[in-house]
mmCIF file of C-alpha atoms in Angstrom:
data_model
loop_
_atom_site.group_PDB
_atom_site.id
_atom_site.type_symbol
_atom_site.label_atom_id
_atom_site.label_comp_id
_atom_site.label_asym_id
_atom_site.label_seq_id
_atom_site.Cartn_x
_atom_site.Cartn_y
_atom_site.Cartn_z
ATOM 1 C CA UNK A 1 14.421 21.858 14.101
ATOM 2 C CA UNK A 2 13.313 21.719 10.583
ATOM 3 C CA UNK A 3 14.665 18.077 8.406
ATOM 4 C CA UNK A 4 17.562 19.314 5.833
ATOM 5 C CA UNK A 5 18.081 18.013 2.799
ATOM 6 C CA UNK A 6 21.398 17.031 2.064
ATOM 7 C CA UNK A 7 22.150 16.113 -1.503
ATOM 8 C CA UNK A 8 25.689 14.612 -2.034
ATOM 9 C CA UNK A 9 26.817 16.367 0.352
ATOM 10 C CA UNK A 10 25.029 19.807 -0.493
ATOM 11 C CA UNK A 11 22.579 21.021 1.678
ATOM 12 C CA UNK A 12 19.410 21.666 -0.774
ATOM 13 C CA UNK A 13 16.727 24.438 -0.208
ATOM 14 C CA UNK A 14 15.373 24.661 -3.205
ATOM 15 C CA UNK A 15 13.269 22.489 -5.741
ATOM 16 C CA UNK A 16 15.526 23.372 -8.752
ATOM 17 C CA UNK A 17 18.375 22.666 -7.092
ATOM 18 C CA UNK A 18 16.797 18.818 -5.474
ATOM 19 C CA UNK A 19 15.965 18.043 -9.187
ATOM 20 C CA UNK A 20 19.391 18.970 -10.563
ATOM 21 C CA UNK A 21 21.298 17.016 -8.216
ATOM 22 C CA UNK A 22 18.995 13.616 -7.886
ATOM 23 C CA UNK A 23 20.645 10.826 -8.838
ATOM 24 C CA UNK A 24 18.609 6.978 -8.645
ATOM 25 C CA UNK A 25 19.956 4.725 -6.321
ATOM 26 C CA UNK A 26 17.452 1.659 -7.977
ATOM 27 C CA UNK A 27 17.589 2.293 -11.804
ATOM 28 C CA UNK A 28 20.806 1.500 -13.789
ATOM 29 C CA UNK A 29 23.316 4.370 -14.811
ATOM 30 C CA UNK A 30 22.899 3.038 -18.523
ATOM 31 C CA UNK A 31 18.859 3.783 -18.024
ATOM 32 C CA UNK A 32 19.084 6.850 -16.200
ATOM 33 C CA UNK A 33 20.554 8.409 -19.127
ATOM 34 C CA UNK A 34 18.305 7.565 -21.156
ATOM 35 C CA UNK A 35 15.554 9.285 -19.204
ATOM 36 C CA UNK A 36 17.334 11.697 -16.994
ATOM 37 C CA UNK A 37 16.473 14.788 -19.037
ATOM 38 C CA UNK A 38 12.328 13.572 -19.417
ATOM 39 C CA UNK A 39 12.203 13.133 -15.721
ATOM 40 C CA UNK A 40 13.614 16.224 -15.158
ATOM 41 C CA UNK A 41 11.637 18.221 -16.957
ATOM 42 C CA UNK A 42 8.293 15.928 -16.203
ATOM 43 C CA UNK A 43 9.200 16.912 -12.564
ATOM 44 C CA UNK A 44 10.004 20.171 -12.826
ATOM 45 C CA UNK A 45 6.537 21.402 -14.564
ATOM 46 C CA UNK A 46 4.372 19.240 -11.977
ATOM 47 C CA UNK A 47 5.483 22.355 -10.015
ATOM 48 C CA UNK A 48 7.141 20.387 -6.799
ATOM 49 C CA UNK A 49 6.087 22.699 -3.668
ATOM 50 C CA UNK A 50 9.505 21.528 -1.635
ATOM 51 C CA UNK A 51 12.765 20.147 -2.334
ATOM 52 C CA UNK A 52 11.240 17.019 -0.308
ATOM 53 C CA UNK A 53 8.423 16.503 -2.797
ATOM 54 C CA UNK A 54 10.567 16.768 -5.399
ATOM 55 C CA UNK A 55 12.915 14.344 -4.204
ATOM 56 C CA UNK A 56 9.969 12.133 -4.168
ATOM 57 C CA UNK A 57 8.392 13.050 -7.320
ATOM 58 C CA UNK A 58 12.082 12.354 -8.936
ATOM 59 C CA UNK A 59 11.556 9.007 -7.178
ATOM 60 C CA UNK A 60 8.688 7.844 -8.405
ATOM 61 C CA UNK A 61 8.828 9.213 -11.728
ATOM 62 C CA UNK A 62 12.557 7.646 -12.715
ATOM 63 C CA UNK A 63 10.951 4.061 -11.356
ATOM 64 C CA UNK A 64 7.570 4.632 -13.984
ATOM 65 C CA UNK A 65 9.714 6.016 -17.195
ATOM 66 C CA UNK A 66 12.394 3.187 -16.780
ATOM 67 C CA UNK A 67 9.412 0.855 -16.570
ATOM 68 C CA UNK A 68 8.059 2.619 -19.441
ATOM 69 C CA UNK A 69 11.666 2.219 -21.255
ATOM 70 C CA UNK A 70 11.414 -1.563 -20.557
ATOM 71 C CA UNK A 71 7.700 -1.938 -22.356
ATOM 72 C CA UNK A 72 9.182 0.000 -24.959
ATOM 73 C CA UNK A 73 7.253 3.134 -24.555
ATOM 74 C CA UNK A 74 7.930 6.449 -26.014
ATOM 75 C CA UNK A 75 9.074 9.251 -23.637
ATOM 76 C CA UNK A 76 6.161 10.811 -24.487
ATOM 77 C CA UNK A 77 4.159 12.668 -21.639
ATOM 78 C CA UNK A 78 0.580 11.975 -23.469
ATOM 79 C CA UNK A 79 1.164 9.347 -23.645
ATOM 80 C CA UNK A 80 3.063 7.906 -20.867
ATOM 81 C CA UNK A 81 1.210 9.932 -18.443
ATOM 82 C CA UNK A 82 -2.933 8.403 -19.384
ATOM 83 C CA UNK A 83 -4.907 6.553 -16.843
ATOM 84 C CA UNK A 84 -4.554 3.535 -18.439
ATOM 85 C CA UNK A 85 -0.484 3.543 -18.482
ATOM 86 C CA UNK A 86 0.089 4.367 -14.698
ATOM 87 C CA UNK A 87 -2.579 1.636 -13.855
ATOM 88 C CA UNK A 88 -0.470 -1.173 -16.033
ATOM 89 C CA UNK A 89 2.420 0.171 -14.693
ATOM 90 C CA UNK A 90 1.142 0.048 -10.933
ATOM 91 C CA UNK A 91 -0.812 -3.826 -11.741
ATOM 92 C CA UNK A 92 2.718 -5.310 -13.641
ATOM 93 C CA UNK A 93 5.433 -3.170 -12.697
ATOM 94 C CA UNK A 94 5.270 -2.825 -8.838
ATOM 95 C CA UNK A 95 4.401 -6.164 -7.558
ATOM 96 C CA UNK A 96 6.994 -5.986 -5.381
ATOM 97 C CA UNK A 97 5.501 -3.343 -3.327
ATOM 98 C CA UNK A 98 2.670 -3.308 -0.868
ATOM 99 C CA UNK A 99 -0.816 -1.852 -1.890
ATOM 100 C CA UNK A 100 -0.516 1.145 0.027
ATOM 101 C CA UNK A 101 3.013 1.744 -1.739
ATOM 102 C CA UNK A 102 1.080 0.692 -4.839
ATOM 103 C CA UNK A 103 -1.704 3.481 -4.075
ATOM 104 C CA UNK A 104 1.028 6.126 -3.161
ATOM 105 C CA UNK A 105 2.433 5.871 -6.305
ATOM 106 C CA UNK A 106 -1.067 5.976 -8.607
ATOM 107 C CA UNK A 107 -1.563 9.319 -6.537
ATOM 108 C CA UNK A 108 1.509 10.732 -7.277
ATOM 109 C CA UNK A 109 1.650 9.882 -10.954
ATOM 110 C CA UNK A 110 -2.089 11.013 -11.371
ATOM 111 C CA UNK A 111 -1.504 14.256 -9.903
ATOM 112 C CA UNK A 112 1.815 14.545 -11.888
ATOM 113 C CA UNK A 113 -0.208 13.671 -15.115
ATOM 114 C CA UNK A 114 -2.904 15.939 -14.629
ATOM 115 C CA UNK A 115 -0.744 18.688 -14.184
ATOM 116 C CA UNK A 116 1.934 17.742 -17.285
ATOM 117 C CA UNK A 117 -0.362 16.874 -19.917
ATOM 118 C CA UNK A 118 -3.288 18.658 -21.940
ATOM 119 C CA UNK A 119 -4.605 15.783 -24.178
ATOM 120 C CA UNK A 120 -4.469 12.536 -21.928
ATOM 121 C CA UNK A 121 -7.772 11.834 -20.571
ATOM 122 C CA UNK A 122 -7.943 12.157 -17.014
ATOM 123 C CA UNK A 123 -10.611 12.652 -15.250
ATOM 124 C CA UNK A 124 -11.687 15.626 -12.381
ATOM 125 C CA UNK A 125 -9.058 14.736 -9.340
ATOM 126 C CA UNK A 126 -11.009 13.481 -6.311
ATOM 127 C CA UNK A 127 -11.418 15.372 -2.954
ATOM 128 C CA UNK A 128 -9.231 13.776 -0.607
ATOM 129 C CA UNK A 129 -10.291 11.841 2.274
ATOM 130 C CA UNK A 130 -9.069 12.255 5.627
ATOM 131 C CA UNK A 131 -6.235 10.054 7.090
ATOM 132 C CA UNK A 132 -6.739 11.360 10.681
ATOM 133 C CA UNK A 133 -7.770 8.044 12.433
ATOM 134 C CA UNK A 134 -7.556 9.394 16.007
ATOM 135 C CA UNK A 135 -10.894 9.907 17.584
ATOM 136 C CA UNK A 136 -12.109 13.729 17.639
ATOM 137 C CA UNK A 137 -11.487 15.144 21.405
ATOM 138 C CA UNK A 138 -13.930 15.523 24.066
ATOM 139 C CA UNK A 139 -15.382 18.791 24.246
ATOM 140 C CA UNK A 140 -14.672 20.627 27.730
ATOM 141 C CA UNK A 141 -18.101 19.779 28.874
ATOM 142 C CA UNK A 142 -17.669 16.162 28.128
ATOM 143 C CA UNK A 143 -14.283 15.759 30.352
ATOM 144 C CA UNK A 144 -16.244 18.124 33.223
ATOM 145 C CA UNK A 145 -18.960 15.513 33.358
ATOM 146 C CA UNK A 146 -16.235 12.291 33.397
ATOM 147 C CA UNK A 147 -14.354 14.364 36.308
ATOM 148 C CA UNK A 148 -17.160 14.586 37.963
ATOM 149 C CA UNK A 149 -18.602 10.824 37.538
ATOM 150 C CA UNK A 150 -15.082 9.801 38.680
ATOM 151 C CA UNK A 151 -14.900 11.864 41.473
ATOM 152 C CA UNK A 152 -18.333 9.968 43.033
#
C-alpha cells in the first residue's frame, strides 16, 4: 500500500496542493511570514516530482531562507541560491546536524539552485554515484558450482 500524505488533516496528492498547505514546525510563525511566499514560489519552480519531495524541498528550503533572514540576506534567488551561500549556510548554519544530513541538504539546495536561477554560477551537476552497498548476486552458474561443492 502506497505512504499517504496527510496534511492537517487533508490527504495530499498533489505537489501544489503539499506546498500550499506546509506549514514549519522548526522556524518561528513571526519568520515564516516573512519568507512564506519566497519559499513557495522557490519550491514550486524547482518543479517538485511528488507531494513527498515537495514536502521536503519546503523543508529544507524554509530552514536555508530563515538562515538567510538571520545573516541579513536579501530574498533574492541569485543571490541566495550561489555556491558559495549554501556552503556558508551548510559550514555555520547546520552544525547541529550530522554530515550526511549536512550533505543531504547541499544536494538539495544545489539542485534547487540550478534549476531556480539563471545568473548564479553553478557549475555542471555531477553524475550520481551509486548508494547500493549490497554485493551484486551470484550468477546462476556461480550458486550451481557452490551446490555442488557443498553437496561433496
Amino acid at each position: 500500500m502506497p505512504r499517504v500524505l496527510v496534511m492537517g488533516g487533508t490527504v495530499v496528492t498533489d505537489v501544489p496542493t503539499a506546498i500550499a498547505l506546509y506549514a514549519p514546525k522548526k522556524v518561528p510563525a513571526a519568520t515564516w511570514t516573512v519568507i512564506a511566499h519566497f519559499v513557495r514560489a522557490c519550491v514550486t519552480d524547482s518543479g517538485p516530482a511528488s507531494p513527498w519531495s515537495a514536502v521536503d524541498r519546503m523543508s529544507t528550503v524554509t530552514r536555508f531562507c530563515a538562515w538567510c533572514l538571520e545573516e541579513y540576506l536579501p530574498l533574492d534567488r541569485e543571490m541566495l541560491f550561489t555556491p558559495d551561500t549554501v556552503e556558508r549556510y551548510v559550514v555555520t548554519g547546520l552544525e547541529d546536524l550530522q554530515s550526511s544530513s549536512r550533505r543531504t541538504h547541499r544536494s538539495q539546495l544545489s539542485a534547487i539552485g540550478r534549476a531556480i536561477t539563471r545568473r548564479a554560477p553553478w557549475p555542471p551537476a555531477r553524475t550520481g554515484l551509486s548508494r547500493n552497498r549490497l554485493a551484486t548476486p551470484y550468477t546462476a552458474g556461480q550458486v550451481a558450482g557452490y551446490l555442488e561443492a557443498a553437496g561433496q
